[in-house]
Amino acid sequence: MTDIPTPAAASARADSVHVAPAPAQRALALHRDLTRVWRNDRGLWGQITAVNHTTLGLRFMGTALVFFAIGGILSMLIRAQLATHQGAFLDTALYNQIFTMHGSIMMFLFAIPMLEGLGIWLLPKLLGTRDMAFPRLTALGYWCYLFGGLIMLTALLFGVAPHDGWFMYTPLSDATHSPGINADVWLLGVTFVEISAVAAAVEITVTILRQRAPGMKLTEMPLFAWYMLGTSAMMLVGFPPLIAGSVLLELERAFGWPFFDPTRGGDPLLWQHLFWLFGHPEVYIIFLPAAGVMSMIIPVMCRTTILGYGAIVAAILALVFLSFGLWVHHMFTVGIPHMALAFFSAASVLVAVPTAVQVFAWIGTMWKGHPQLHLPMYHICGFFLTFVMGGLTGVMLAIVPFNWQAHDTAFVTAHLHYVLIGGFVFPMMAAATYWLPLITGKARIRGVGEAAFWVILLGFHGTFFIMHLTGLMGMPRRIDVYPDNPEWVWLNLTSSIFSFVLTIGFAMFVLDLILQATLGQRTRRDPWDAPTLDWAMPVPSPSYNFASLPISRHLGQSARDAVLSLARGEGALAGAARGRRELLVTSVGVARPHHVAILPGNTALPLYLSASIGVFVLMMLAGQYRLAALALVPVGALIWVWARGMAPAGDLRAVEVAPNLNLPVHHCAQHSLARTGLAAVLVADGTLFVSLLFGVAFLSVVTPATPPPAAGADTVTSLVGLGVIGIALVLAALVGRLNTRSAAALGLGANLLALAALLWLAFSQMDDPTAHARDALRAAVAGYVGLHMLVAAAMAAFVLDQFRRGEITPQTQGALGAWQMWQHFTTAVALLAALVLIAQVGVS
Amino acid sequence: MTRPALALCALCLLAACDGPLSTLQPSGPIATEIAWLWWAMLAGAALITVFVLGLLAMGFGAPRKTQARVWTHGLGLWFSMAILGSVLGAGLWVGERILPRDDGAVTVQAHAFQWGWEFTHEDANGAAMRSTDLLHIPAGQPVDVLITSEDVIHSFWVPQLAGKMDAIPGRTNRARLKADTPGIYDGICAEFCGVGHAHMRFTVQAHADWPPDLSDEGTEQQEGAP
């Protein structure tokens, strides 16, 4: 049922993934049909209800550009303040808000959303599909990003922005040392924004694994897809520690649970570990998409193919793994044992190797081909010059003795700007100049872009090159005045002057984009003569990308040869005959056609859901915790409505994808996109759980002991309670497989019983979580498990409702599979949490 | 440019590196070793930058026959591993030589608070001598500073004598200093600690005689004998 139902297709399976071409149709008729189905609604409302990846990808990038400008203005204020040793005009409290917001905006509101936007906009085009896997999730991510960013900006306008530095070290950021809502704005705002990061990571993973054009093997896909796969995997594992840390710190600030308070058994270093467990991979999360851009553009600019495809893929995988093993190099001065210092120093140095492999592969590609100095190539040269130097100072900082001198000085500020502007902003400018014709359909106006490049290059190196020296001459980060150190004045003044040159350069770059979009001449299709599918479509790109989806024969062709054939419907799933948004789902490895996914159309539901989450965040900020709890009711209700939108409905017959190839629609398929997506969510969720367990282990083993108050729990009663929970959850996990209505009812009951037992345990046996960090972490783990039980119960109820409506049949599974996966996960984490609790009690 | 002019330029540049908080004007063996490490790494980094950018510049030209493995394995893997291995080795070697060890070094205490430092050393009778924002140490011998914090995280840094070490509430960290000659050295808090961060400075006074006779100076208060 799940796979290919016709005998002809059985032989098709044998010879890998051959899909027969369809007869040609009238291109204009296909275009009209597809546009009617895929376009956004008209007017402003159409923008609000848009879920299309092209619209949202561009909107992500446009919004990120606005935040880049705001962050840039803040950096101008910083440089103006530091130009003289007495400080120009800002008082210290305001200055602290400004540098904190500069860093936070550039990281969380510019770099991450920019790369998400690029991935969302480009990947479906590059892989030969029509949209991302979960269009409503794309829109939800955008609104969460926008609202979270607006909350942080509003705080800045009212002078209550975060002021503890962008890495928010405790105890400086705790309730005692940062009273007021400043730190809460950061914790809640950034966590709100991170919903969009996790959402993007989930759908980028699923899109790359399951939506490649038939025959586009994983091992042969364009390198940008490999880079984004690495990025999204890192985001799934990298963001949960930050989210865990932020939630714990917010719990400490709001309710006094002392996770990080050394007087009550907590540890400020736990925050640093959680933050940098995210923070270092974050650097590579930002770098990998940029490197992907390099790997795409360099071969095209050099009229050749990439050199060392396999070595580059190996380097990507090595970076993904290694980057999780070196977060401690941000903490070399906190008093780490010497052996650990040597280990993390070596790991930090080692991560330079895969980076070097890529850099040399790119230069080798240039040797192999014939580089042409188009504008993207300027920015690529800017990348090499800047990033190589930033990488080398990074190696220096990985050397512990040198790190002890350079840490927390302007040297680090210089290094990170070399890496981030060199390793991200220059490649993004190359990307913008390369792909803009596909966005606007216009050719660029010569001159402005080149001038902008030279001004940016001069301004950047003028600002940051001597900042290395400023740091080595002893200037720490984050100071606003230096009356006793006249020897720093000329250095700072030079940096400040060139920073204004840099700003002018960026303004010229934006001007170039605007000029091209408004005054540029219409360009022809595929202006670069590229080999990839992103150019095998009209410019500007239509809402549906491809009139028919590329098949094996289009993959070996240049974009120019494929474009007309695809427009005439000679690929798979031509047109929109059934009046709904359809795309082809393929297998992970060799991209064998598997089923047809029907995507949701335009809807305002993502806006409503993110707005209701926003109400919750605002209530938390206002300290109205009861109202905040109440605000979760509409959130839950809207998620239910969201899930109802995924129920089997409409025409469920198999679809003719190509001649002699009929495939089932996703409601009738076993391994749908949603299932892959849920697996990705559970990876992130599991990492969140592991982060909490890391906290338990860290406080038990590493933290200098502050004895906890005597435990009030009665052992026998607690064990009985845990036993009830365990049995109920194992039962729920087992009955999920039975696939009957009564089993769903039993699962619902079992989850509710487990939840009731947990609540009873929490209120009768658990020690006061404000007394000691150990008890606070136990309460946090119990809360995590309880929340999962609640969701499991809701999913069981949803399945029960689907049985009642007759949506679960032998052909259609409804939400049954999702509930089973979630239930297994919930049961596993609950049992694991109970084991850890018992072990912890047993040891102490 | 003539040779004297070049020498003058170099001298100016070196003079420009001087300052009371400069890591490039070290006044003790620990800071000197790290400064040498820096100059060596700088020279190596400059050579590598020129090498890579040279390869890049040579890439602009007619297509050449070239082997992928030379780039990805030869340069990417082996060349970079050789460089990185030697840098790491140098770092470990210097690191081993500057670590605090149990050799009976003089021990003083530094307690950080928002925003200042309270330092303690023992006088000749073993009594604790306290001082605010002024640390007394002996010159010419290693000193271990035990670093603690009252409130938030600070960082103890005397750039001319050694690298920095954080002051973390709930923990005691140890940093080793050594000053070659008696004199005054500047110190500063390196970890952002709130509104007073920029002004959280202190001075280190290295004495030829130890424990120092501070009877003339009014800033110290003697505590009762322990």
PDB file of N, CA and C in Angstrom, chain A residues 92 163 170-171 177 267 269 272 333-335 338 345 349 360 364 366-371 384-385 392 399 401 404-405 407-409 472-474 477-478 480 485 487 704, chain B residues 16 18 20-21 23 34 38 45 49 53 55-56 59-61 63-64 71 84 87-88 91 99 151-153 157 159 162-166 170-171 173 190-191 195 197-198 201:
ATOM      1  N   THR A  92      26.981  54.507  31.744  1.00  0.00           N
ATOM      2  CA  THR A  92      27.404  53.106  31.735  1.00  0.00           C
ATOM      3  C   THR A  92      26.220  52.148  31.627  1.00  0.00           C
ATOM      4  N   HIS A 163      21.122  43.777  29.920  1.00  0.00           N
ATOM      5  CA  HIS A 163      22.351  44.551  30.111  1.00  0.00           C
ATOM      6  C   HIS A 163      23.459  43.718  30.752  1.00  0.00           C
ATOM      7  N   THR A 170      25.438  34.112  34.903  1.00  0.00           N
ATOM      8  CA  THR A 170      24.977  34.217  36.283  1.00  0.00           C
ATOM      9  C   THR A 170      26.221  34.276  37.156  1.00  0.00           C
ATOM     10  N   PRO A 171      26.178  34.813  38.333  1.00  0.00           N
ATOM     11  CA  PRO A 171      25.038  35.402  39.054  1.00  0.00           C
ATOM     12  C   PRO A 171      24.713  36.839  38.633  1.00  0.00           C
ATOM     13  N   HIS A 177      21.225  40.350  41.374  1.00  0.00           N
ATOM     14  CA  HIS A 177      22.150  41.311  40.786  1.00  0.00           C
ATOM     15  C   HIS A 177      21.585  42.004  39.551  1.00  0.00           C
ATOM     16  N   ASP A 267      25.246  26.305  40.844  1.00  0.00           N
ATOM     17  CA  ASP A 267      26.597  26.569  40.352  1.00  0.00           C
ATOM     18  C   ASP A 267      26.536  27.493  39.137  1.00  0.00           C
ATOM     19  N   LEU A 269      28.719  27.986  37.076  1.00  0.00           N
ATOM     20  CA  LEU A 269      29.383  27.389  35.919  1.00  0.00           C
ATOM     21  C   LEU A 269      28.436  26.494  35.123  1.00  0.00           C
ATOM     22  N   GLN A 272      27.309  28.466  32.344  1.00  0.00           N
ATOM     23  CA  GLN A 272      28.320  28.635  31.301  1.00  0.00           C
ATOM     24  C   GLN A 272      28.425  27.388  30.427  1.00  0.00           C
ATOM     25  N   THR A 333      39.463  30.166  31.561  1.00  0.00           N
ATOM     26  CA  THR A 333      39.902  30.909  32.748  1.00  0.00           C
ATOM     27  C   THR A 333      39.013  30.684  33.963  1.00  0.00           C
ATOM     28  N   VAL A 334      38.118  29.686  33.928  1.00  0.00           N
ATOM     29  CA  VAL A 334      37.225  29.508  35.079  1.00  0.00           C
ATOM     30  C   VAL A 334      37.808  28.551  36.109  1.00  0.00           C
ATOM     31  N   GLY A 335      39.004  28.040  35.860  1.00  0.00           N
ATOM     32  CA  GLY A 335      39.590  27.119  36.821  1.00  0.00           C
ATOM     33  C   GLY A 335      39.230  25.686  36.517  1.00  0.00           C
ATOM     34  N   HIS A 338      43.816  20.645  34.794  1.00  0.00           N
ATOM     35  CA  HIS A 338      44.796  20.806  33.717  1.00  0.00           C
ATOM     36  C   HIS A 338      44.623  19.815  32.587  1.00  0.00           C
ATOM     37  N   SER A 345      41.892  22.039  24.546  1.00  0.00           N
ATOM     38  CA  SER A 345      42.775  22.806  23.685  1.00  0.00           C
ATOM     39  C   SER A 345      43.054  22.026  22.401  1.00  0.00           C
ATOM     40  N   VAL A 349      41.915  22.951  18.537  1.00  0.00           N
ATOM     41  CA  VAL A 349      42.869  23.086  17.446  1.00  0.00           C
ATOM     42  C   VAL A 349      42.478  22.165  16.288  1.00  0.00           C
ATOM     43  N   PHE A 360      41.151  24.752   1.228  1.00  0.00           N
ATOM     44  CA  PHE A 360      42.059  24.340   0.160  1.00  0.00           C
ATOM     45  C   PHE A 360      41.296  23.703  -1.005  1.00  0.00           C
ATOM     46  N   GLY A 364      41.700  25.000  -4.682  1.00  0.00           N
ATOM     47  CA  GLY A 364      42.009  24.020  -5.724  1.00  0.00           C
ATOM     48  C   GLY A 364      41.006  24.086  -6.869  1.00  0.00           C
ATOM     49  N   MET A 366      39.534  26.700  -7.863  1.00  0.00           N
ATOM     50  CA  MET A 366      39.896  27.873  -8.671  1.00  0.00           C
ATOM     51  C   MET A 366      41.067  27.555  -9.592  1.00  0.00           C
ATOM     52  N   TRP A 367      42.024  26.759  -9.098  1.00  0.00           N
ATOM     53  CA  TRP A 367      43.156  26.358  -9.945  1.00  0.00           C
ATOM     54  C   TRP A 367      42.675  25.505 -11.103  1.00  0.00           C
ATOM     55  N   LYS A 368      41.714  24.615 -10.766  1.00  0.00           N
ATOM     56  CA  LYS A 368      41.214  23.685 -11.775  1.00  0.00           C
ATOM     57  C   LYS A 368      40.438  24.421 -12.864  1.00  0.00           C
ATOM     58  N   GLY A 369      39.722  25.450 -12.470  1.00  0.00           N
ATOM     59  CA  GLY A 369      38.873  26.142 -13.429  1.00  0.00           C
ATOM     60  C   GLY A 369      39.481  27.464 -13.872  1.00  0.00           C
ATOM     61  N   HIS A 370      38.610  28.298 -14.372  1.00  0.00           N
ATOM     62  CA  HIS A 370      39.049  29.583 -14.913  1.00  0.00           C
ATOM     63  C   HIS A 370      38.217  30.667 -14.249  1.00  0.00           C
ATOM     64  N   PRO A 371      38.703  31.198 -13.106  1.00  0.00           N
ATOM     65  CA  PRO A 371      37.865  32.140 -12.344  1.00  0.00           C
ATOM     66  C   PRO A 371      37.552  33.405 -13.136  1.00  0.00           C
ATOM     67  N   PHE A 384      38.051  34.958   1.787  1.00  0.00           N
ATOM     68  CA  PHE A 384      39.340  34.288   1.994  1.00  0.00           C
ATOM     69  C   PHE A 384      40.266  35.157   2.842  1.00  0.00           C
ATOM     70  N   LEU A 385      40.409  36.407   2.445  1.00  0.00           N
ATOM     71  CA  LEU A 385      41.320  37.299   3.157  1.00  0.00           C
ATOM     72  C   LEU A 385      40.952  37.379   4.635  1.00  0.00           C
ATOM     73  N   LEU A 392      43.074  31.812  11.931  1.00  0.00           N
ATOM     74  CA  LEU A 392      44.390  31.700  12.577  1.00  0.00           C
ATOM     75  C   LEU A 392      44.376  32.297  13.981  1.00  0.00           C
ATOM     76  N   ILE A 399      45.061  28.007  22.212  1.00  0.00           N
ATOM     77  CA  ILE A 399      46.266  27.676  22.976  1.00  0.00           C
ATOM     78  C   ILE A 399      46.122  28.285  24.366  1.00  0.00           C
ATOM     79  N   PRO A 401      47.802  28.989  27.300  1.00  0.00           N
ATOM     80  CA  PRO A 401      48.522  30.112  27.922  1.00  0.00           C
ATOM     81  C   PRO A 401      48.204  31.441  27.248  1.00  0.00           C
ATOM     82  N   TRP A 404      44.796  32.706  28.215  1.00  0.00           N
ATOM     83  CA  TRP A 404      44.713  33.358  29.531  1.00  0.00           C
ATOM     84  C   TRP A 404      45.011  34.840  29.444  1.00  0.00           C
ATOM     85  N   GLN A 405      45.862  35.245  28.499  1.00  0.00           N
ATOM     86  CA  GLN A 405      46.116  36.672  28.322  1.00  0.00           C
ATOM     87  C   GLN A 405      45.036  37.334  27.459  1.00  0.00           C
ATOM     88  N   HIS A 407      41.917  36.274  26.528  1.00  0.00           N
ATOM     89  CA  HIS A 407      40.502  36.061  26.840  1.00  0.00           C
ATOM     90  C   HIS A 407      39.865  37.346  27.384  1.00  0.00           C
ATOM     91  N   ASP A 408      38.617  37.600  26.947  1.00  0.00           N
ATOM     92  CA  ASP A 408      37.854  38.746  27.445  1.00  0.00           C
ATOM     93  C   ASP A 408      38.516  40.091  27.154  1.00  0.00           C
ATOM     94  N   THR A 409      39.372  40.145  26.127  1.00  0.00           N
ATOM     95  CA  THR A 409      39.921  41.438  25.724  1.00  0.00           C
ATOM     96  C   THR A 409      39.421  41.773  24.313  1.00  0.00           C
ATOM     97  N   LEU A 472      45.721  43.099  23.066  1.00  0.00           N
ATOM     98  CA  LEU A 472      46.983  42.656  23.649  1.00  0.00           C
ATOM     99  C   LEU A 472      47.593  43.741  24.528  1.00  0.00           C
ATOM    100  N   MET A 473      47.208  44.979  24.278  1.00  0.00           N
ATOM    101  CA  MET A 473      47.689  46.053  25.149  1.00  0.00           C
ATOM    102  C   MET A 473      46.812  46.196  26.384  1.00  0.00           C
ATOM    103  N   GLY A 474      45.922  45.249  26.580  1.00  0.00           N
ATOM    104  CA  GLY A 474      45.252  45.130  27.872  1.00  0.00           C
ATOM    105  C   GLY A 474      43.835  45.643  27.949  1.00  0.00           C
ATOM    106  N   ARG A 477      37.076  43.642  27.186  1.00  0.00           N
ATOM    107  CA  ARG A 477      35.793  43.871  26.522  1.00  0.00           C
ATOM    108  C   ARG A 477      34.877  44.634  27.472  1.00  0.00           C
ATOM    109  N   ARG A 478      33.875  45.265  26.876  1.00  0.00           N
ATOM    110  CA  ARG A 478      32.711  45.731  27.631  1.00  0.00           C
ATOM    111  C   ARG A 478      33.004  46.814  28.647  1.00  0.00           C
ATOM    112  N   ASP A 480      33.385  51.021  29.135  1.00  0.00           N
ATOM    113  CA  ASP A 480      32.871  52.182  28.406  1.00  0.00           C
ATOM    114  C   ASP A 480      33.820  53.373  28.459  1.00  0.00           C
ATOM    115  N   ASN A 485      44.250  55.080  30.618  1.00  0.00           N
ATOM    116  CA  ASN A 485      45.043  54.407  29.588  1.00  0.00           C
ATOM    117  C   ASN A 485      45.083  55.193  28.282  1.00  0.00           C
ATOM    118  N   GLU A 487      47.261  55.299  26.197  1.00  0.00           N
ATOM    119  CA  GLU A 487      47.920  54.583  25.099  1.00  0.00           C
ATOM    120  C   GLU A 487      46.915  53.824  24.226  1.00  0.00           C
ATOM    121  N   PRO A 704      31.215  22.243  44.032  1.00  0.00           N
ATOM    122  CA  PRO A 704      31.595  22.103  45.443  1.00  0.00           C
ATOM    123  C   PRO A 704      30.330  21.946  46.283  1.00  0.00           C
TER     124      PRO A 704
ATOM    125  N   ALA B  16      54.936  51.369  20.656  1.00  0.00           N
ATOM    126  CA  ALA B  16      53.487  51.540  20.664  1.00  0.00           C
ATOM    127  C   ALA B  16      52.819  50.410  21.430  1.00  0.00           C
ATOM    128  N   ASP B  18      53.769  49.338  24.281  1.00  0.00           N
ATOM    129  CA  ASP B  18      53.997  49.479  25.708  1.00  0.00           C
ATOM    130  C   ASP B  18      52.805  50.103  26.402  1.00  0.00           C
ATOM    131  N   PRO B  20      50.894  50.221  30.771  1.00  0.00           N
ATOM    132  CA  PRO B  20      50.838  49.572  32.087  1.00  0.00           C
ATOM    133  C   PRO B  20      50.014  48.282  32.092  1.00  0.00           C
ATOM    134  N   LEU B  21      49.152  48.087  31.094  1.00  0.00           N
ATOM    135  CA  LEU B  21      48.351  46.856  31.055  1.00  0.00           C
ATOM    136  C   LEU B  21      48.729  45.997  29.850  1.00  0.00           C
ATOM    137  N   THR B  23      50.219  43.223  27.557  1.00  0.00           N
ATOM    138  CA  THR B  23      50.786  41.880  27.633  1.00  0.00           C
ATOM    139  C   THR B  23      52.083  41.796  26.838  1.00  0.00           C
ATOM    140  N   ILE B  34      54.542  33.834  27.614  1.00  0.00           N
ATOM    141  CA  ILE B  34      53.322  33.946  26.803  1.00  0.00           C
ATOM    142  C   ILE B  34      53.521  34.968  25.688  1.00  0.00           C
ATOM    143  N   TRP B  38      53.155  34.390  21.707  1.00  0.00           N
ATOM    144  CA  TRP B  38      52.375  35.240  20.809  1.00  0.00           C
ATOM    145  C   TRP B  38      53.199  35.659  19.592  1.00  0.00           C
ATOM    146  N   ALA B  45      51.480  32.760  11.693  1.00  0.00           N
ATOM    147  CA  ALA B  45      50.190  33.114  11.093  1.00  0.00           C
ATOM    148  C   ALA B  45      50.392  34.020   9.886  1.00  0.00           C
ATOM    149  N   THR B  49      49.157  33.111   6.182  1.00  0.00           N
ATOM    150  CA  THR B  49      48.244  34.006   5.461  1.00  0.00           C
ATOM    151  C   THR B  49      48.809  34.346   4.078  1.00  0.00           C
ATOM    152  N   LEU B  53      46.965  33.220   0.643  1.00  0.00           N
ATOM    153  CA  LEU B  53      46.519  34.259  -0.284  1.00  0.00           C
ATOM    154  C   LEU B  53      47.310  34.194  -1.581  1.00  0.00           C
ATOM    155  N   LEU B  55      48.362  31.349  -2.952  1.00  0.00           N
ATOM    156  CA  LEU B  55      47.688  30.284  -3.707  1.00  0.00           C
ATOM    157  C   LEU B  55      46.413  30.805  -4.348  1.00  0.00           C
ATOM    158  N   LEU B  56      45.685  31.626  -3.582  1.00  0.00           N
ATOM    159  CA  LEU B  56      44.434  32.196  -4.092  1.00  0.00           C
ATOM    160  C   LEU B  56      44.711  33.065  -5.318  1.00  0.00           C
ATOM    161  N   GLY B  59      45.376  31.229  -8.322  1.00  0.00           N
ATOM    162  CA  GLY B  59      44.197  30.557  -8.871  1.00  0.00           C
ATOM    163  C   GLY B  59      43.563  31.339 -10.005  1.00  0.00           C
ATOM    164  N   PHE B  60      43.777  32.666 -10.005  1.00  0.00           N
ATOM    165  CA  PHE B  60      43.227  33.486 -11.092  1.00  0.00           C
ATOM    166  C   PHE B  60      44.114  33.350 -12.311  1.00  0.00           C
ATOM    167  N   GLY B  61      43.736  32.500 -13.213  1.00  0.00           N
ATOM    168  CA  GLY B  61      44.555  32.304 -14.400  1.00  0.00           C
ATOM    169  C   GLY B  61      43.952  31.194 -15.222  1.00  0.00           C
ATOM    170  N   PRO B  63      43.059  27.541 -16.628  1.00  0.00           N
ATOM    171  CA  PRO B  63      42.866  26.269 -15.913  1.00  0.00           C
ATOM    172  C   PRO B  63      44.152  25.455 -15.909  1.00  0.00           C
ATOM    173  N   ARG B  64      44.393  24.776 -14.787  1.00  0.00           N
ATOM    174  CA  ARG B  64      45.581  23.945 -14.660  1.00  0.00           C
ATOM    175  C   ARG B  64      45.157  22.528 -14.344  1.00  0.00           C
ATOM    176  N   TRP B  71      45.227  18.923  -2.737  1.00  0.00           N
ATOM    177  CA  TRP B  71      44.566  20.007  -2.020  1.00  0.00           C
ATOM    178  C   TRP B  71      43.895  19.508  -0.736  1.00  0.00           C
ATOM    179  N   LEU B  84      49.272  22.759  13.114  1.00  0.00           N
ATOM    180  CA  LEU B  84      48.491  22.786  14.343  1.00  0.00           C
ATOM    181  C   LEU B  84      49.168  21.963  15.429  1.00  0.00           C
ATOM    182  N   VAL B  87      51.946  24.039  16.963  1.00  0.00           N
ATOM    183  CA  VAL B  87      51.416  25.117  17.814  1.00  0.00           C
ATOM    184  C   VAL B  87      50.907  24.542  19.127  1.00  0.00           C
ATOM    185  N   LEU B  88      50.168  23.428  19.018  1.00  0.00           N
ATOM    186  CA  LEU B  88      49.622  22.804  20.222  1.00  0.00           C
ATOM    187  C   LEU B  88      50.750  22.371  21.148  1.00  0.00           C
ATOM    188  N   GLY B  91      52.173  25.265  22.898  1.00  0.00           N
ATOM    189  CA  GLY B  91      51.235  25.727  23.920  1.00  0.00           C
ATOM    190  C   GLY B  91      51.296  24.858  25.166  1.00  0.00           C
ATOM    191  N   LEU B  99      52.322  26.685  35.071  1.00  0.00           N
ATOM    192  CA  LEU B  99      51.248  26.266  35.967  1.00  0.00           C
ATOM    193  C   LEU B  99      51.640  26.451  37.425  1.00  0.00           C
ATOM    194  N   ASP B 151      30.179  38.141  45.088  1.00  0.00           N
ATOM    195  CA  ASP B 151      28.846  38.289  44.502  1.00  0.00           C
ATOM    196  C   ASP B 151      28.745  37.682  43.099  1.00  0.00           C
ATOM    197  N   VAL B 152      29.277  38.375  42.085  1.00  0.00           N
ATOM    198  CA  VAL B 152      29.164  37.870  40.710  1.00  0.00           C
ATOM    199  C   VAL B 152      30.556  37.431  40.247  1.00  0.00           C
ATOM    200  N   ILE B 153      30.647  37.010  38.979  1.00  0.00           N
ATOM    201  CA  ILE B 153      31.937  36.558  38.472  1.00  0.00           C
ATOM    202  C   ILE B 153      32.786  37.759  38.060  1.00  0.00           C
ATOM    203  N   TRP B 157      43.326  39.965  36.736  1.00  0.00           N
ATOM    204  CA  TRP B 157      44.262  40.016  35.622  1.00  0.00           C
ATOM    205  C   TRP B 157      45.323  41.091  35.837  1.00  0.00           C
ATOM    206  N   PRO B 159      48.228  41.949  33.508  1.00  0.00           N
ATOM    207  CA  PRO B 159      48.757  41.527  32.201  1.00  0.00           C
ATOM    208  C   PRO B 159      50.274  41.437  32.139  1.00  0.00           C
ATOM    209  N   ALA B 162      51.079  37.876  34.387  1.00  0.00           N
ATOM    210  CA  ALA B 162      50.543  36.550  34.039  1.00  0.00           C
ATOM    211  C   ALA B 162      49.177  36.703  33.394  1.00  0.00           C
ATOM    212  N   GLY B 163      48.627  35.573  32.960  1.00  0.00           N
ATOM    213  CA  GLY B 163      47.287  35.577  32.390  1.00  0.00           C
ATOM    214  C   GLY B 163      46.235  35.727  33.474  1.00  0.00           C
ATOM    215  N   LYS B 164      44.955  35.728  33.032  1.00  0.00           N
ATOM    216  CA  LYS B 164      43.883  36.014  33.984  1.00  0.00           C
ATOM    217  C   LYS B 164      43.273  34.744  34.552  1.00  0.00           C
ATOM    218  N   MET B 165      42.583  34.920  35.670  1.00  0.00           N
ATOM    219  CA  MET B 165      41.857  33.807  36.272  1.00  0.00           C
ATOM    220  C   MET B 165      40.576  34.359  36.879  1.00  0.00           C
ATOM    221  N   ASP B 166      39.451  33.644  36.649  1.00  0.00           N
ATOM    222  CA  ASP B 166      38.165  34.164  37.079  1.00  0.00           C
ATOM    223  C   ASP B 166      37.965  34.021  38.585  1.00  0.00           C
ATOM    224  N   GLY B 170      31.544  30.784  45.234  1.00  0.00           N
ATOM    225  CA  GLY B 170      31.403  29.366  45.567  1.00  0.00           C
ATOM    226  C   GLY B 170      32.638  28.546  45.248  1.00  0.00           C
ATOM    227  N   ARG B 171      33.629  29.134  44.615  1.00  0.00           N
ATOM    228  CA  ARG B 171      34.839  28.399  44.265  1.00  0.00           C
ATOM    229  C   ARG B 171      36.067  29.206  44.642  1.00  0.00           C
ATOM    230  N   ASN B 173      39.856  29.774  43.031  1.00  0.00           N
ATOM    231  CA  ASN B 173      40.771  29.508  41.926  1.00  0.00           C
ATOM    232  C   ASN B 173      42.173  29.968  42.296  1.00  0.00           C
ATOM    233  N   ALA B 190      38.703  41.587  34.329  1.00  0.00           N
ATOM    234  CA  ALA B 190      38.543  41.298  32.904  1.00  0.00           C
ATOM    235  C   ALA B 190      37.179  40.722  32.567  1.00  0.00           C
ATOM    236  N   GLU B 191      36.423  40.272  33.560  1.00  0.00           N
ATOM    237  CA  GLU B 191      35.111  39.681  33.245  1.00  0.00           C
ATOM    238  C   GLU B 191      34.041  40.710  33.568  1.00  0.00           C
ATOM    239  N   VAL B 195      27.789  47.583  36.312  1.00  0.00           N
ATOM    240  CA  VAL B 195      27.987  49.004  36.009  1.00  0.00           C
ATOM    241  C   VAL B 195      29.392  49.494  36.369  1.00  0.00           C
ATOM    242  N   HIS B 197      32.218  47.881  36.192  1.00  0.00           N
ATOM    243  CA  HIS B 197      33.260  47.012  35.619  1.00  0.00           C
ATOM    244  C   HIS B 197      34.496  47.786  35.170  1.00  0.00           C
ATOM    245  N   ALA B 198      34.297  48.880  34.451  1.00  0.00           N
ATOM    246  CA  ALA B 198      35.436  49.593  33.871  1.00  0.00           C
ATOM    247  C   ALA B 198      36.341  50.197  34.948  1.00  0.00           C
ATOM    248  N   ARG B 201      39.663  48.476  38.988  1.00  0.00           N
ATOM    249  CA  ARG B 201      41.100  48.321  38.785  1.00  0.00           C
ATOM    250  C   ARG B 201      41.802  48.146  40.113  1.00  0.00           C
TER     251      ARG B 201
END
